[in-house]
Structure formats: C-alpha cells, structure tokens
Amino acid sequence: MVVQQPYGVYGYRFQDSPQLPLYQLFATGCQEVTDPDYYWDGMKRIDGPLYLFQYTISGFGHFRLGGETTEIHPGTAFLTEIPGNHHYCLPETSDHWTFYFVLIRQQHLQGLWKELLQTVGVTPSFEPTSAVVRCLQSLYADARGNRIQNSLQASALVYRLMMELLQFSTAQQQIKASWPQPIQQAAAFMEAEFHRLQSLDDVAAAAGLSKYYFTRMFTQTTGSSPMDYVTKLRIEKAVQLLRGSTLSVEEIAYTVGFASGSYFSKVFRSRVGFPPADFRLAKELPSIDRLQFD
C-alpha cells in the first residue's frame, strides 16, 4: 500500500545557469480530486512546454490520448507532454482521484523522455513498493519539507526519477524467471555453448522455434538480440581469462568463441573501452577483475 502523504502542490522557478544542462523541476504535488469539473485539456494549457508524470494512489481518473481513453486506476501512471493532444479528468463514475504528480520543463529532456515512452509506455503500472514510487514519494516529501533549495538539487531529484523509470523497464527484461520458457531454454543453451556457437540455427532449435520468430521473440523479451547476448557472455569470460590466466590474447579469442584475435580485440575495445592487452596489464587503468554488462 502506498503511504499517502499530506496534500500539497509546490512549484519551482530557479534561475539556472545557461551553461549547465540541468533538468528543471516545474512542480510536484499530492492531490485528491473530488470535483466533477476537474478536467485538463493538453492543447489549452499555457504553462508548457512540460512533461507530466502522474501516479494514482486511490480512486481513478480518465486519460485520453488522441481518440483512446484509459482508466487510470491505483498503481497506474500516465506520461504525457504539454501542450499535447490529450485530456485527463475525473469521470462521473469515480467519486475521487488521488495521485502524485511531477511536472518538468522539457529543456534537455527530449531524448530521455522519448526513450521512456518507448521502454515503459504511456500508461505503465508500478507496485506501491517499487523504486519508482518510493522515488516519487521521496521527491514530494523533499518538496513538502522545503528541502529543494536550488536548481542543482531539483535537477538531481528529477534525474533520479528518470533513471528509476528506465531501470524499471530494464529490470523487467533482466528477470529470467519471467521470460517465456523457450527464451529461458535458449538463454541456458547460449550460456553453456557460447564458446562454440557458429550460428543462430542451433539456438533457435534449442528453443523449438524458427530462427526468425526466435530472434524477434528473444529481442522483445530480453532487450538485446541473440548475438548481442552471446557477445556479452564471451566478453565477460574474456575478462576473467585476461585477469586470471596466462593465455595469450589470441588464445583467449579462440577460447571464448571468436574467429580471430584481431576481431576479438576490436569487439573487446568497443565493449570495454580498451584493447584486451592494455586491460590485462592495467596500464593507466584501474585494476578491474570483473565487468558487468547489460
């Protein structure tokens, strides 16, 4: 259950340095709406350009984007931009709508917002105990407690919320237990055979799917293509061998499944940022024994 905080709305108009790409918090609040006249038309608002993230605690409201209307029940949020072709309101069938909201200036956020819409969608759902909701509550508590004193603090809080939203989508993709059984089988096969895989045909066969359908399903489920997944496994193993064995770079390349040392070095550098030989010797680099890849 979401711990509901006292109602209030808090706005911010900090004078940001034009040299700094800060995320500008416009307003945040916790509100309970009971007035049947509560209605916002995204094309008629004059406070934009803004992005709005609104999360329902209790009751429900209507959010209409274009010609499609969605009931926004507890645990559901909506993301939209102002101005925009949307409406949200308290419908006649709802006696109240209680929610948190955050309004953010669009400056510097366009690319990130577009990525959010692609990954979490326009009307995502979040468990009350999720990191996204806790972050939203924390931001509002800081506003209510008058702890947001300057644009740097405000930008950091907005950035944290954006990252939690992105992480939510990524985490869903990384939970293997939630993957369809054929994808789990394929992932297990790749993890066992990555060092000798030559094509996707064997992997698709292990999943019991056609190569085309398997590739599409795997990418949609995990967020990466099958070959990207194999490459990640190979590079992770290569990092272990570079730090924990005396094998040459060429020998490591063949051991983890690359056709040549030169191609391995090219891929390793693109993923890690340094050639494998430099990584092994740690010249002008921090000594790293394990690297995490997404």
C-alpha positions as a Python dict, from the first residue, in 0.01 Angstrom:
ca = {
    (1, 'M'): (0, 0, 0),
    (2, 'V'): (128, 348, -85),
    (3, 'V'): (187, 559, 225),
    (4, 'Q'): (-20, 864, 142),
    (5, 'Q'): (134, 1195, 244),
    (6, 'P'): (-49, 1522, 323),
    (7, 'Y'): (-178, 1701, 17),
    (8, 'G'): (2, 1995, -136),
    (9, 'V'): (145, 2138, -458),
    (10, 'Y'): (488, 2301, -477),
    (11, 'G'): (629, 2495, -771),
    (12, 'Y'): (986, 2595, -867),
    (13, 'R'): (1126, 2875, -1081),
    (14, 'F'): (1502, 2858, -1027),
    (15, 'Q'): (1739, 3072, -1232),
    (16, 'D'): (1952, 2802, -1396),
    (17, 'S'): (2294, 2866, -1540),
    (18, 'P'): (2257, 2852, -1921),
    (19, 'Q'): (2587, 2663, -1940),
    (20, 'L'): (2459, 2369, -1734),
    (21, 'P'): (2224, 2105, -1885),
    (22, 'L'): (2001, 2090, -1577),
    (23, 'Y'): (1664, 1916, -1558),
    (24, 'Q'): (1416, 2181, -1448),
    (25, 'L'): (1156, 2080, -1192),
    (26, 'F'): (843, 2288, -1253),
    (27, 'A'): (608, 2149, -986),
    (28, 'T'): (527, 1842, -780),
    (29, 'G'): (227, 1755, -571),
    (30, 'C'): (-2, 1508, -399),
    (31, 'Q'): (-370, 1580, -463),
    (32, 'E'): (-714, 1434, -407),
    (33, 'V'): (-968, 1542, -667),
    (34, 'T'): (-1343, 1516, -595),
    (35, 'D'): (-1479, 1799, -810),
    (36, 'P'): (-1663, 1655, -1115),
    (37, 'D'): (-1550, 1963, -1310),
    (38, 'Y'): (-1184, 1857, -1279),
    (39, 'Y'): (-1065, 1849, -1640),
    (40, 'W'): (-740, 1931, -1821),
    (41, 'D'): (-710, 1978, -2197),
    (42, 'G'): (-350, 1939, -2306),
    (43, 'M'): (-394, 2170, -2603),
    (44, 'K'): (-526, 2462, -2399),
    (45, 'R'): (-270, 2478, -2119),
    (46, 'I'): (-39, 2780, -2117),
    (47, 'D'): (224, 2654, -1871),
    (48, 'G'): (419, 2438, -2120),
    (49, 'P'): (630, 2308, -2271),
    (50, 'L'): (632, 2049, -1992),
    (51, 'Y'): (642, 1676, -1931),
    (52, 'L'): (395, 1527, -1681),
    (53, 'F'): (428, 1204, -1483),
    (54, 'Q'): (120, 1126, -1270),
    (55, 'Y'): (73, 817, -1050),
    (56, 'T'): (-262, 713, -899),
    (57, 'I'): (-286, 622, -529),
    (58, 'S'): (-662, 565, -497),
    (59, 'G'): (-983, 616, -690),
    (60, 'F'): (-940, 652, -1063),
    (61, 'G'): (-944, 902, -1345),
    (62, 'H'): (-962, 903, -1723),
    (63, 'F'): (-668, 978, -1951),
    (64, 'R'): (-742, 1021, -2319),
    (65, 'L'): (-461, 1034, -2575),
    (66, 'G'): (-585, 1108, -2923),
    (67, 'G'): (-903, 903, -2956),
    (68, 'E'): (-821, 636, -2694),
    (69, 'T'): (-936, 667, -2332),
    (70, 'T'): (-773, 470, -2048),
    (71, 'E'): (-895, 436, -1689),
    (72, 'I'): (-602, 518, -1461),
    (73, 'H'): (-654, 301, -1152),
    (74, 'P'): (-437, 273, -837),
    (75, 'G'): (-88, 158, -928),
    (76, 'T'): (-110, 303, -1278),
    (77, 'A'): (58, 617, -1407),
    (78, 'F'): (49, 817, -1725),
    (79, 'L'): (321, 1012, -1904),
    (80, 'T'): (236, 1296, -2137),
    (81, 'E'): (367, 1623, -2271),
    (82, 'I'): (217, 1969, -2250),
    (83, 'P'): (95, 2100, -2487),
    (84, 'G'): (-35, 1780, -2642),
    (85, 'N'): (-342, 1607, -2783),
    (86, 'H'): (-463, 1462, -2454),
    (87, 'H'): (-726, 1512, -2184),
    (88, 'Y'): (-744, 1387, -1828),
    (89, 'C'): (-1034, 1426, -1589),
    (90, 'L'): (-1242, 1286, -1304),
    (91, 'P'): (-1520, 1087, -1474),
    (92, 'E'): (-1876, 1070, -1346),
    (93, 'T'): (-1819, 706, -1245),
    (94, 'S'): (-1541, 797, -999),
    (95, 'D'): (-1601, 973, -666),
    (96, 'H'): (-1236, 1071, -621),
    (97, 'W'): (-890, 1052, -775),
    (98, 'T'): (-581, 1073, -553),
    (99, 'F'): (-238, 1092, -712),
    (100, 'Y'): (120, 1213, -707),
    (101, 'F'): (244, 1419, -999),
    (102, 'V'): (566, 1575, -1125),
    (103, 'L'): (587, 1847, -1392),
    (104, 'I'): (925, 1900, -1559),
    (105, 'R'): (1043, 2153, -1815),
    (106, 'Q'): (1117, 1985, -2149),
    (107, 'Q'): (1456, 2152, -2193),
    (108, 'H'): (1740, 1892, -2208),
    (109, 'L'): (1493, 1605, -2156),
    (110, 'Q'): (1358, 1536, -2504),
    (111, 'G'): (1577, 1237, -2587),
    (112, 'L'): (1537, 1077, -2245),
    (113, 'W'): (1161, 1127, -2246),
    (114, 'K'): (1132, 965, -2589),
    (115, 'E'): (1330, 666, -2459),
    (116, 'L'): (1099, 641, -2157),
    (117, 'L'): (789, 630, -2374),
    (118, 'Q'): (945, 353, -2583),
    (119, 'T'): (1050, 145, -2283),
    (120, 'V'): (780, 192, -2017),
    (121, 'G'): (492, 309, -2236),
    (122, 'V'): (236, 586, -2191),
    (123, 'T'): (36, 423, -1907),
    (124, 'P'): (274, 197, -1711),
    (125, 'S'): (188, 23, -1382),
    (126, 'F'): (412, 17, -1074),
    (127, 'E'): (386, -175, -748),
    (128, 'P'): (343, 58, -448),
    (129, 'T'): (675, -71, -307),
    (130, 'S'): (864, -21, -635),
    (131, 'A'): (1170, 202, -654),
    (132, 'V'): (982, 433, -891),
    (133, 'V'): (703, 501, -640),
    (134, 'R'): (946, 535, -349),
    (135, 'C'): (1144, 788, -551),
    (136, 'L'): (827, 980, -636),
    (137, 'Q'): (726, 987, -269),
    (138, 'S'): (1073, 1099, -166),
    (139, 'L'): (1074, 1381, -418),
    (140, 'Y'): (738, 1503, -293),
    (141, 'A'): (849, 1473, 72),
    (142, 'D'): (1155, 1687, -4),
    (143, 'A'): (931, 1947, -168),
    (144, 'R'): (685, 1950, 122),
    (145, 'G'): (971, 1972, 372),
    (146, 'N'): (1118, 2270, 183),
    (147, 'R'): (1442, 2079, 122),
    (148, 'I'): (1469, 2164, -251),
    (149, 'Q'): (1661, 2489, -231),
    (150, 'N'): (1828, 2529, -569),
    (151, 'S'): (1831, 2412, -930),
    (152, 'L'): (2111, 2159, -872),
    (153, 'Q'): (1913, 1975, -604),
    (154, 'A'): (1600, 1985, -820),
    (155, 'S'): (1784, 1852, -1124),
    (156, 'A'): (1936, 1565, -925),
    (157, 'L'): (1591, 1461, -799),
    (158, 'V'): (1440, 1471, -1148),
    (159, 'Y'): (1733, 1272, -1287),
    (160, 'R'): (1692, 1007, -1019),
    (161, 'L'): (1322, 967, -1105),
    (162, 'M'): (1402, 936, -1475),
    (163, 'M'): (1667, 672, -1405),
    (164, 'E'): (1430, 472, -1183),
    (165, 'L'): (1174, 474, -1463),
    (166, 'L'): (1430, 346, -1713),
    (167, 'Q'): (1563, 92, -1464),
    (168, 'F'): (1211, -40, -1411),
    (169, 'S'): (1187, -143, -1776),
    (170, 'T'): (1540, -284, -1783),
    (171, 'A'): (1482, -484, -1465),
    (172, 'Q'): (1168, -640, -1611),
    (173, 'Q'): (1372, -762, -1907),
    (174, 'Q'): (1652, -898, -1689),
    (175, 'I'): (1435, -1119, -1465),
    (176, 'K'): (1492, -1452, -1634),
    (177, 'A'): (1220, -1626, -1435),
    (178, 'S'): (964, -1410, -1611),
    (179, 'W'): (1091, -1495, -1961),
    (180, 'P'): (885, -1737, -2174),
    (181, 'Q'): (1007, -2096, -2144),
    (182, 'P'): (1155, -2113, -2499),
    (183, 'I'): (1363, -1800, -2428),
    (184, 'Q'): (1483, -1940, -2095),
    (185, 'Q'): (1587, -2259, -2276),
    (186, 'A'): (1770, -2062, -2544),
    (187, 'A'): (1949, -1845, -2286),
    (188, 'A'): (2063, -2153, -2094),
    (189, 'F'): (2188, -2309, -2418),
    (190, 'M'): (2383, -1994, -2509),
    (191, 'E'): (2536, -1970, -2161),
    (192, 'A'): (2661, -2329, -2190),
    (193, 'E'): (2768, -2321, -2557),
    (194, 'F'): (2867, -1959, -2628),
    (195, 'H'): (3231, -2053, -2688),
    (196, 'R'): (3147, -2279, -2982),
    (197, 'L'): (2832, -2133, -3132),
    (198, 'Q'): (2859, -2071, -3506),
    (199, 'S'): (2507, -1956, -3596),
    (200, 'L'): (2163, -1891, -3455),
    (201, 'D'): (2019, -2207, -3606),
    (202, 'D'): (2129, -2425, -3314),
    (203, 'V'): (1999, -2173, -3060),
    (204, 'A'): (1662, -2144, -3232),
    (205, 'A'): (1644, -2524, -3243),
    (206, 'A'): (1710, -2537, -2867),
    (207, 'A'): (1415, -2301, -2821),
    (208, 'G'): (1199, -2504, -3057),
    (209, 'L'): (1129, -2202, -3278),
    (210, 'S'): (1207, -2083, -3628),
    (211, 'K'): (1516, -1859, -3646),
    (212, 'Y'): (1313, -1554, -3749),
    (213, 'Y'): (1048, -1592, -3481),
    (214, 'F'): (1309, -1679, -3217),
    (215, 'T'): (1518, -1369, -3296),
    (216, 'R'): (1217, -1140, -3270),
    (217, 'M'): (1088, -1304, -2951),
    (218, 'F'): (1430, -1306, -2782),
    (219, 'T'): (1492, -938, -2859),
    (220, 'Q'): (1148, -832, -2738),
    (221, 'T'): (1187, -1033, -2416),
    (222, 'T'): (1544, -951, -2316),
    (223, 'G'): (1606, -614, -2477),
    (224, 'S'): (1905, -742, -2676),
    (225, 'S'): (1949, -954, -2986),
    (226, 'P'): (2064, -1317, -2951),
    (227, 'M'): (2408, -1237, -3094),
    (228, 'D'): (2448, -940, -2859),
    (229, 'Y'): (2370, -1177, -2573),
    (230, 'V'): (2634, -1424, -2695),
    (231, 'T'): (2888, -1144, -2737),
    (232, 'K'): (2822, -1027, -2381),
    (233, 'L'): (2887, -1379, -2250),
    (234, 'R'): (3210, -1404, -2450),
    (235, 'I'): (3343, -1070, -2330),
    (236, 'E'): (3258, -1150, -1967),
    (237, 'K'): (3453, -1476, -1994),
    (238, 'A'): (3739, -1298, -2172),
    (239, 'V'): (3768, -1052, -1883),
    (240, 'Q'): (3809, -1344, -1641),
    (241, 'L'): (4075, -1506, -1858),
    (242, 'L'): (4268, -1183, -1914),
    (243, 'R'): (4291, -1132, -1538),
    (244, 'G'): (4317, -1493, -1423),
    (245, 'S'): (4515, -1686, -1684),
    (246, 'T'): (4841, -1673, -1879),
    (247, 'L'): (4673, -1741, -2214),
    (248, 'S'): (4767, -1503, -2491),
    (249, 'V'): (4509, -1262, -2633),
    (250, 'E'): (4490, -1479, -2944),
    (251, 'E'): (4431, -1794, -2737),
    (252, 'I'): (4163, -1620, -2531),
    (253, 'A'): (3989, -1510, -2850),
    (254, 'Y'): (3960, -1870, -2970),
    (255, 'T'): (3870, -1999, -2623),
    (256, 'V'): (3567, -1773, -2589),
    (257, 'G'): (3448, -1828, -2946),
    (258, 'F'): (3594, -1555, -3168),
    (259, 'A'): (3728, -1648, -3511),
    (260, 'S'): (4042, -1434, -3480),
    (261, 'G'): (4240, -1234, -3230),
    (262, 'S'): (4206, -914, -3431),
    (263, 'Y'): (3826, -935, -3441),
    (264, 'F'): (3817, -1019, -3069),
    (265, 'S'): (4032, -713, -2995),
    (266, 'K'): (3800, -492, -3199),
    (267, 'V'): (3486, -618, -3022),
    (268, 'F'): (3651, -609, -2679),
    (269, 'R'): (3759, -249, -2726),
    (270, 'S'): (3411, -143, -2842),
    (271, 'R'): (3251, -302, -2533),
    (272, 'V'): (3512, -226, -2265),
    (273, 'G'): (3677, 87, -2399),
    (274, 'F'): (4033, -51, -2411),
    (275, 'P'): (4225, -316, -2608),
    (276, 'P'): (4246, -651, -2427),
    (277, 'A'): (4626, -629, -2388),
    (278, 'D'): (4601, -291, -2213),
    (279, 'F'): (4316, -418, -1999),
    (280, 'R'): (4526, -716, -1889),
    (281, 'L'): (4824, -505, -1793),
    (282, 'A'): (4605, -233, -1640),
    (283, 'K'): (4831, 36, -1782),
    (284, 'E'): (4685, 371, -1680),
    (285, 'L'): (4365, 184, -1588),
    (286, 'P'): (4209, 82, -1257),
    (287, 'S'): (4257, -287, -1183),
    (288, 'I'): (3921, -450, -1261),
    (289, 'D'): (3860, -819, -1203),
    (290, 'R'): (3500, -836, -1323),
    (291, 'L'): (3291, -623, -1556),
    (292, 'Q'): (2911, -613, -1563),
    (293, 'F'): (2738, -576, -1899),
    (294, 'D'): (2370, -524, -1969),
}
